[in-house]
Tab-separated table of C-alpha atoms and ligand atoms in Angstrom:
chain	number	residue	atom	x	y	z
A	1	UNK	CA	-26.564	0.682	-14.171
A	2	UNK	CA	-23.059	-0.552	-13.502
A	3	UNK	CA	-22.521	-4.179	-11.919
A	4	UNK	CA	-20.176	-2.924	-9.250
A	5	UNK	CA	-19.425	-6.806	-8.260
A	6	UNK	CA	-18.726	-7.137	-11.640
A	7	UNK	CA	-15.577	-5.231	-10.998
A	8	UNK	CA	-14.085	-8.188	-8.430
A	9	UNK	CA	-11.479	-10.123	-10.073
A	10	UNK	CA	-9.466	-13.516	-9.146
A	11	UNK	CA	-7.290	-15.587	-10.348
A	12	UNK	CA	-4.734	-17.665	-7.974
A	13	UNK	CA	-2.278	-20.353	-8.630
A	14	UNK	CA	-0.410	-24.198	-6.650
A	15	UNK	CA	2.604	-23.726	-8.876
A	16	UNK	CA	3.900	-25.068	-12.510
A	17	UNK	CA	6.248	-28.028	-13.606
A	18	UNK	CA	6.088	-31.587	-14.957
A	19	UNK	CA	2.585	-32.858	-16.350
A	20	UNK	CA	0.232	-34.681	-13.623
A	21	UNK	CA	-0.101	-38.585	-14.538
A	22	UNK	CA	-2.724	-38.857	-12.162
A	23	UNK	CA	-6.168	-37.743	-13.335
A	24	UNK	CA	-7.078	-38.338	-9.654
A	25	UNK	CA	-4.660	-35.791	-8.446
A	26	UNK	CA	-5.800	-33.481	-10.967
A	27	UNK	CA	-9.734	-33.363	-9.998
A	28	UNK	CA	-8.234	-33.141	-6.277
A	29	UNK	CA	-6.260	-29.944	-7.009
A	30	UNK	CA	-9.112	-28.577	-9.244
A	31	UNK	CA	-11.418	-28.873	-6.638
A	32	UNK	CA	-8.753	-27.321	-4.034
A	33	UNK	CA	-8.615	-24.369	-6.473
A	34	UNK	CA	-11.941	-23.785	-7.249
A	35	UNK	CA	-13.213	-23.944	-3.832
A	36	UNK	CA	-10.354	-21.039	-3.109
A	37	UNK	CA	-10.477	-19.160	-5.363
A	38	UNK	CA	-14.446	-18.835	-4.937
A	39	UNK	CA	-13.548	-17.855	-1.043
A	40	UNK	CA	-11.526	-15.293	-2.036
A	41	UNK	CA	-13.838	-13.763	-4.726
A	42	UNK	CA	-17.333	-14.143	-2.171
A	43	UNK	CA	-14.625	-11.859	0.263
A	44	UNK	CA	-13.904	-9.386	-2.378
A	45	UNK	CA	-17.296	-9.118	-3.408
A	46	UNK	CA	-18.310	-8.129	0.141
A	47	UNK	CA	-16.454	-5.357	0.022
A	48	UNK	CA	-13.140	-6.315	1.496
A	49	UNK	CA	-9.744	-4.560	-0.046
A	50	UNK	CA	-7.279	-6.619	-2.527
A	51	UNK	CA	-4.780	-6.590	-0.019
A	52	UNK	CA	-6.853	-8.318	2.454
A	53	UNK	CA	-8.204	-10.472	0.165
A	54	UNK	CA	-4.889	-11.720	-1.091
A	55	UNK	CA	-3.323	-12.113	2.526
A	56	UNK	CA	-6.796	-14.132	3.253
A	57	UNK	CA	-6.107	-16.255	0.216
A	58	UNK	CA	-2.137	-16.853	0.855
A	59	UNK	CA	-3.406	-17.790	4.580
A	60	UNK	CA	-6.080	-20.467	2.764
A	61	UNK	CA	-3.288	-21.682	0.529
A	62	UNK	CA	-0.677	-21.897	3.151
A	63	UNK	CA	-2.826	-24.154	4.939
A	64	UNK	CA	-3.362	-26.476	2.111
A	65	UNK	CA	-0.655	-29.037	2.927
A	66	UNK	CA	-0.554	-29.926	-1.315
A	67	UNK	CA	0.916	-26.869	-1.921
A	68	UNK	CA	4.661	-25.622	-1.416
A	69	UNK	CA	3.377	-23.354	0.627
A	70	UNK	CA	3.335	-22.719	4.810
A	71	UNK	CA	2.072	-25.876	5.834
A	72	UNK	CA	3.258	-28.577	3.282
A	73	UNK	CA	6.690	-27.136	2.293
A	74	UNK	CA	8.853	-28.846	0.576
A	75	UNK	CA	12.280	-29.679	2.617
A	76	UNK	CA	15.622	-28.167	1.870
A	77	UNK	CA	18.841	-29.937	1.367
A	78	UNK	CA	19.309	-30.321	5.589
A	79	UNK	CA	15.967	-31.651	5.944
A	80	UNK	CA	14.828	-28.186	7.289
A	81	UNK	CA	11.566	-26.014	5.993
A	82	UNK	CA	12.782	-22.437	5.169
A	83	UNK	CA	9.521	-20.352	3.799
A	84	UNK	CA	9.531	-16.986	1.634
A	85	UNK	CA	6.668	-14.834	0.618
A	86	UNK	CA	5.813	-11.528	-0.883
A	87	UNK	CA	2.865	-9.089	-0.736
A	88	UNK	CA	2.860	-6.360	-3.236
A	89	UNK	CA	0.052	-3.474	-3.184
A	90	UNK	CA	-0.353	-2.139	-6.797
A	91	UNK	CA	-2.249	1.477	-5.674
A	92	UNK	CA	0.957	1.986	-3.553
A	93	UNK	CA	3.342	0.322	-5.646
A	94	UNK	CA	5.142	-1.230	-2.253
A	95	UNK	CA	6.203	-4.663	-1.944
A	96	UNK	CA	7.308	-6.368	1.098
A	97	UNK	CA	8.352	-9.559	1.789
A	98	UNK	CA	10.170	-12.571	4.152
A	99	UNK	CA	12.953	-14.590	2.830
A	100	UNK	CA	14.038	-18.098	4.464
A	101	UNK	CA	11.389	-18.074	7.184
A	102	UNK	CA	11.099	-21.201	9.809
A	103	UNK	CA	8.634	-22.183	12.178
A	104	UNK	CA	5.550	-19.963	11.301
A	105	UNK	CA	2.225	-21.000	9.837
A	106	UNK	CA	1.618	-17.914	7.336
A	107	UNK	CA	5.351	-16.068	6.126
A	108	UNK	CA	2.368	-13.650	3.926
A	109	UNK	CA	1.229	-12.282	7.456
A	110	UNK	CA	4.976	-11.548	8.241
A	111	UNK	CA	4.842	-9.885	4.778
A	112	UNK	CA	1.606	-8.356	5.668
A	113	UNK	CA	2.914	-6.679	8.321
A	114	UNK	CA	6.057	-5.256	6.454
A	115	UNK	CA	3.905	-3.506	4.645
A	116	UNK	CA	4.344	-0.241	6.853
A	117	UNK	CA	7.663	-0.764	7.951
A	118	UNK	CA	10.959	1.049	7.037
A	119	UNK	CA	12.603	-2.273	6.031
A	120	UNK	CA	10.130	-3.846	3.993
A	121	UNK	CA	12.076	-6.961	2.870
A	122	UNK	CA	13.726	-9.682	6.176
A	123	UNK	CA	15.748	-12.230	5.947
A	124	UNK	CA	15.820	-15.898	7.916
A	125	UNK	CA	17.275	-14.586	11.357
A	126	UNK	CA	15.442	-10.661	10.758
A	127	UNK	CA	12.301	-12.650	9.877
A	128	UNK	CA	12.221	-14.986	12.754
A	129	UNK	CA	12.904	-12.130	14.807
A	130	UNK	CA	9.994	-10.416	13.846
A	131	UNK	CA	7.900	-13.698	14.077
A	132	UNK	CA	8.979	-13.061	17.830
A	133	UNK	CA	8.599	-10.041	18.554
A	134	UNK	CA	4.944	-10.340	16.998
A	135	UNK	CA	3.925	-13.251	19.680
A	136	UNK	CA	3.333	-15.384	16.730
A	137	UNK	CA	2.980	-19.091	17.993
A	138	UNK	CA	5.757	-21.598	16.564
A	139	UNK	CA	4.316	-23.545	14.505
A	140	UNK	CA	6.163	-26.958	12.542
A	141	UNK	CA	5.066	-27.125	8.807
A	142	UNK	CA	6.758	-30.258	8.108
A	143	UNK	CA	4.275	-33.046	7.267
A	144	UNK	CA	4.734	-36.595	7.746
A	145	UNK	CA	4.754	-37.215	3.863
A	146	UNK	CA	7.405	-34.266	2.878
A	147	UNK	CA	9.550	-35.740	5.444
A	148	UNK	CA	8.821	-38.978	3.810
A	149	UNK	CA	9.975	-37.832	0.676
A	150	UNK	CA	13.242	-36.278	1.812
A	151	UNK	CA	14.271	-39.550	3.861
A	152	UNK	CA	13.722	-41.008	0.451
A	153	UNK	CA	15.849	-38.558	-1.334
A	154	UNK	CA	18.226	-39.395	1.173
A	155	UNK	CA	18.596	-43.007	0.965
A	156	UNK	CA	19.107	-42.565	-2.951
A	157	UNK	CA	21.981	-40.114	-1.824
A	158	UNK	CA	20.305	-36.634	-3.226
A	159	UNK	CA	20.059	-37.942	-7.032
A	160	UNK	CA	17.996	-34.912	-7.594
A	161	UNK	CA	18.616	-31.570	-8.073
A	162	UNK	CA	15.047	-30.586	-6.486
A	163	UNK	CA	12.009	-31.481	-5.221
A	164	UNK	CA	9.963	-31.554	-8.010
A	165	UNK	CA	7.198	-29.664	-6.355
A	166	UNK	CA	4.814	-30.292	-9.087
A	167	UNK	CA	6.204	-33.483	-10.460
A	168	UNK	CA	3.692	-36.080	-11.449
A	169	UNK	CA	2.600	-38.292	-8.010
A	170	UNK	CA	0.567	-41.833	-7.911
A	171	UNK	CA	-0.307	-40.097	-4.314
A	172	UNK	CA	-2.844	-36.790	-5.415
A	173	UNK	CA	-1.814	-35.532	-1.954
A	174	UNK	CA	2.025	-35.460	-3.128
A	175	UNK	CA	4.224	-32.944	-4.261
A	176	UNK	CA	2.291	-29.501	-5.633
A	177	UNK	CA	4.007	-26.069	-5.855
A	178	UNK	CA	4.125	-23.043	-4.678
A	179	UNK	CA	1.603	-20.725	-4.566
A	180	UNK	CA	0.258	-17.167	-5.452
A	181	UNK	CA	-2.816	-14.707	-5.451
A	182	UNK	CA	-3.851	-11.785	-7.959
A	183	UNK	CA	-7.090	-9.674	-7.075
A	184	UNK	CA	-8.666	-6.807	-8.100
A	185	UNK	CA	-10.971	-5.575	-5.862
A	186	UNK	CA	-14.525	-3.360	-6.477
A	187	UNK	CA	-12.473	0.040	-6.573
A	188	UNK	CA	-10.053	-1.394	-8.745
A	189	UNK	CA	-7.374	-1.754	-6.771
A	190	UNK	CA	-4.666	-4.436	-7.560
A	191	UNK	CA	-2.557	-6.610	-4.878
A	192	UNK	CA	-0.740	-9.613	-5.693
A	193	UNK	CA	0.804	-12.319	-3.349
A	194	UNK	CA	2.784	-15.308	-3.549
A	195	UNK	CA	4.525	-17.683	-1.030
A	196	UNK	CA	6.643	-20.876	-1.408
A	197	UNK	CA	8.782	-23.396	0.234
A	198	UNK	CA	11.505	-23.242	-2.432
A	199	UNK	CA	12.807	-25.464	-4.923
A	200	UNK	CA	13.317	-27.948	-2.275
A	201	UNK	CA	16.302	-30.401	-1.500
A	202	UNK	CA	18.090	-26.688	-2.084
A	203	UNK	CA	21.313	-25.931	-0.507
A	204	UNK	CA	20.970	-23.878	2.771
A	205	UNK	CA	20.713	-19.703	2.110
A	206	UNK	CA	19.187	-20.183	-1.714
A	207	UNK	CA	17.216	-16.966	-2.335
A	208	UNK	CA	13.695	-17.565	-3.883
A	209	UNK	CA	12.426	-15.480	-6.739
A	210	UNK	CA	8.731	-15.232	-4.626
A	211	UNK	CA	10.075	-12.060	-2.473
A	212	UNK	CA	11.683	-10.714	-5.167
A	213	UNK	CA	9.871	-8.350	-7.914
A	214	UNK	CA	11.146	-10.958	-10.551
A	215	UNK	CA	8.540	-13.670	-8.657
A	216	UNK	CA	5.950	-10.478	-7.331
A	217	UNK	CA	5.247	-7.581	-8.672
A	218	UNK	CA	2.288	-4.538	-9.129
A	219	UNK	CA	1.781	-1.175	-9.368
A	220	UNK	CA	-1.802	0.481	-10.657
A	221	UNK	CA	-1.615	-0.997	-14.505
A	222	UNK	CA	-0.875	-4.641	-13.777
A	223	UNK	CA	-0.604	-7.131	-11.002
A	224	UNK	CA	2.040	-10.984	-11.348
A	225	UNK	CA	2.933	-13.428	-9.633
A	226	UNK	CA	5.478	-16.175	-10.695
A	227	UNK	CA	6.218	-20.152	-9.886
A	228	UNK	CA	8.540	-22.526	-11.179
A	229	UNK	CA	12.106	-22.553	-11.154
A	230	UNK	CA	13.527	-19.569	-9.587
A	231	UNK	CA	16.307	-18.636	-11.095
A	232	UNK	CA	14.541	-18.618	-14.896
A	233	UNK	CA	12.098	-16.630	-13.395
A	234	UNK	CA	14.904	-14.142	-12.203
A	235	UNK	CA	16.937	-13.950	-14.977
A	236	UNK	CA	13.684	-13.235	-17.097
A	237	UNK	CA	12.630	-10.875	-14.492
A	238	UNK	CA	9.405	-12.038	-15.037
A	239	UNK	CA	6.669	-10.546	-13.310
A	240	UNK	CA	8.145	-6.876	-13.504
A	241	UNK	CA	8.544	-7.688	-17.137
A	242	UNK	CA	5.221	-8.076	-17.685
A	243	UNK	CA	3.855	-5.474	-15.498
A	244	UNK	CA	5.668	-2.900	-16.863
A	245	UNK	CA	5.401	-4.145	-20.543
A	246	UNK	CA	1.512	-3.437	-19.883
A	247	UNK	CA	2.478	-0.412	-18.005
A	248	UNK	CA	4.105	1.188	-20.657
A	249	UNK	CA	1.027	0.762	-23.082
A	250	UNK	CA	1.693	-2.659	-24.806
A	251	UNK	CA	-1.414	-4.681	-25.002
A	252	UNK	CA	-1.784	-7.568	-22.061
A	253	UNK	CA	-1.955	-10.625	-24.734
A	254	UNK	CA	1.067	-8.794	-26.624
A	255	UNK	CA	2.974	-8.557	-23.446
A	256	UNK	CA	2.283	-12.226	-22.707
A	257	UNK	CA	2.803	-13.584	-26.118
A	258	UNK	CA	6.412	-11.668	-26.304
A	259	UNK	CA	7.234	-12.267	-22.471
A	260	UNK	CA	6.526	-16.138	-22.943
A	261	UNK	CA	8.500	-16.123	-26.634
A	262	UNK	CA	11.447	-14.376	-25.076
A	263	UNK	CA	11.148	-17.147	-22.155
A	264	UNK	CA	11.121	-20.165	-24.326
A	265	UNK	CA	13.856	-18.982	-26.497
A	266	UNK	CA	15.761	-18.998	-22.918
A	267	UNK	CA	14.894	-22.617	-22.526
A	268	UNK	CA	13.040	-21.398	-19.284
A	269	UNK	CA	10.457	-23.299	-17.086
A	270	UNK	CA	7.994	-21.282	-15.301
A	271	UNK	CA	4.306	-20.118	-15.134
A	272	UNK	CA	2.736	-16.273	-13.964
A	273	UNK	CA	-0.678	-15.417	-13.543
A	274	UNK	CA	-1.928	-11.908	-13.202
A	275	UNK	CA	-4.538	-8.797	-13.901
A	276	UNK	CA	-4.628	-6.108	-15.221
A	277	UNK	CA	-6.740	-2.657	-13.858
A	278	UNK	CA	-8.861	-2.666	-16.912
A	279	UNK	CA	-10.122	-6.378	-15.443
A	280	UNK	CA	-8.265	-8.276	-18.132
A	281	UNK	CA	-7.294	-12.118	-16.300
A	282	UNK	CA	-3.981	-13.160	-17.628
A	283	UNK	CA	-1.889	-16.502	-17.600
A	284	UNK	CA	1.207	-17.756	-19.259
A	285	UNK	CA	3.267	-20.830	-18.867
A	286	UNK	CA	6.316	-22.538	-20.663
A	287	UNK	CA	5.986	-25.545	-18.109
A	288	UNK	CA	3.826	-28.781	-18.746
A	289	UNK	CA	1.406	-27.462	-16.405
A	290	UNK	CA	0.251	-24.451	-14.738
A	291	UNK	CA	-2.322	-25.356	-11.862
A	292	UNK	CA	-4.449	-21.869	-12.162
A	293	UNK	CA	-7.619	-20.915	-11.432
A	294	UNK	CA	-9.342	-17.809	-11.437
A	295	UNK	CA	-13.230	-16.412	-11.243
A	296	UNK	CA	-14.472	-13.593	-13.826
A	297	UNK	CA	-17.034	-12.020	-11.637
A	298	UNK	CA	-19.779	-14.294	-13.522
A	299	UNK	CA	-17.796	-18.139	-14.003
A	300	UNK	CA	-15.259	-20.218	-12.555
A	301	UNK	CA	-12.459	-21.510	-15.122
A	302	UNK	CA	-8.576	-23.052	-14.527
A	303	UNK	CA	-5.581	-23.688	-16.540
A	304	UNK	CA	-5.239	-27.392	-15.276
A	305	UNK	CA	-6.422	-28.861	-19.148
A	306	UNK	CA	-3.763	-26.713	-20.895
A	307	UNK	CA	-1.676	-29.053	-23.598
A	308	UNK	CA	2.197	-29.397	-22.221
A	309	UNK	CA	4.349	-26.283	-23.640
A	310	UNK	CA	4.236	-22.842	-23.699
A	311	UNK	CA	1.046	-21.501	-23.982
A	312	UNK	CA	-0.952	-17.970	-22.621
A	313	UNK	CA	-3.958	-16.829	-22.300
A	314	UNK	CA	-6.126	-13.737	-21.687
A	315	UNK	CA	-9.948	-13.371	-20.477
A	316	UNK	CA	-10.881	-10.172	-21.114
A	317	UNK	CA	-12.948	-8.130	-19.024
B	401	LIG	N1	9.647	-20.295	-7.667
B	401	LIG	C1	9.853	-21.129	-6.500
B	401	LIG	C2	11.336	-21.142	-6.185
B	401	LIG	O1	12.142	-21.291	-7.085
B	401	LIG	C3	9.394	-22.547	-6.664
B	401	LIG	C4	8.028	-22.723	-7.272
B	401	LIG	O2	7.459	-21.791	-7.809
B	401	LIG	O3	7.473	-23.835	-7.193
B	401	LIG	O4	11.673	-21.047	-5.041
């Protein structure tokens, strides 16, 4: 007899960059992950579809104030929180997405409800517009310590180029990165979603790669989402690179291995997660770290013990 809950597949990530120094901060996020990630599979094992399941576990992440994400963004260079996300089903092939969002507690609902619209993809004042017109409550996602850590920027007059969203911290509740979600659900069916805060300390109107098919991407074969630094995930077109590498009949570790050679030719500095429709969990990272997690339908397992460097990896179904 088939194991139809064996069909449920997870894997989500908090974002990619510089190593953690703090072993504390590490079993924090760990924990964070695992406990998520779990949620999200016990939802698609009831029965729920990927898309819900990945809007549910953007939402959880969001709220996570560790992660770049909704609640807990990093600050841009004006000391203001603009949000994007994307939301990408793989049976329908459609993505849809918010770019430069303010004042909202979950930009994946915004992206959520894109998903049937003519214009799939808003912008800042076209996504606060909808946040409006939607009755969604305004909601400030600025916490005490990001706002910390800008004033700080500020009185050493901007020496950095960005936040550092994953950057080592003697605090484990400091700086962690954006975030996405990859599920396959028990018919299958693929959706992938991922949502950030930016680079931070980012000059007003920078474009993310997360609503872009570069940072999100799926259609039936193969479902990515992308974190680090935006632009070398653009350029590399990263997560339609992979999909449609594994689309177009290459095997999922090939596409990886090549995808992630290619990348550190580049000098790039990124991580993806993803799956694949035949159940396959996939990783890759160039970065120091990758904070992944995922769940196989049987165990729990994460990325977060990974040497520095460019490494993949592939659990097969
Ligand atoms: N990719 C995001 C950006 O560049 C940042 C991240 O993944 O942490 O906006």
């Amino acid at each position: 007899m088939i194991d139809m809950y064996r069909n449920v597949k997870v894997i989500i990530h908090g974002g990619a960059g510089s190593a953690l120094q703090d072993r504390g901060g590490l079993e924090a996020v760990r924990q964070d992950l695992h406990r998520m990630v779990d949620q999200i599979y016990q939802r698609a094992q009831a029965g729920a579809k990927a898309m819900d399941c990945v809007v549910y576990g953007c939402q959880l992440l969001e709220d996570a104030p560790r992660f770049n994400a909704g609640y807990g963004s990093v600050l841009q260079s004006d000391g203001q929180v603009r949000m994007s996300a994307a939301l990408m089903d793989g049976q329908a092939q459609r993505l849809s997405g918010v770019i430069n969002v303010s004042r909202v507690a979950h930009p994946i609902d915004l992206a959520a409800h894109l998903q049937s619209s003519d214009d799939r993809v808003l912008s800042d004042v076209g996504s606060m517009e909808l946040a409006r017109e939607l009755g969604l409550p305004l909601f400030d996602p600025i916490t005490d310590l990001r706002l910390r850590e800008w004033m700080q920027e500020r009185a050493n007059h901007f020496q950095r180029s960005m936040a550092g969203v994953v950057a080592e911290a003697a605090d484990p509740h400091a700086r962690r990165g954006t975030i996405g979600v990859v599920v396959r659900d028990e018919n299958g069916h693929l959706a992938v979603g991922t949502s950030t805060g930016g680079k931070g300390l980012e000059r007003i109107g920078r474009v993310s790669d997360s609503a872009m098919p570069a940072g999100t991407y799926a259609n039936g074969h193969a479902a990515v989402s992308c974190t680090g630094i935006g632009e070398d995930i653009i350029d590399e077109c990263l997560a339609a690179r992979l999909v449609i590498r594994i689309s177009d009949g290459m095997a999922p570790e090939v596409a990886l291995a090549k995808s992630f050679a290619e990348a550190t030719a580049n000098q790039r500095d990124f991580g993806a997660i993803g799956l694949t429709q035949g159940g396959d969990i996939l990783w890759g990272k160039t970065s120091d770290v990758l904070l992944a997690a995922y769940h196989t339908g049987t165990t729990l397992g994460d990325t977060l013990d990974q040497p520095q460097g460019t490494q993949t990896g592939r659990i097969s179904a």
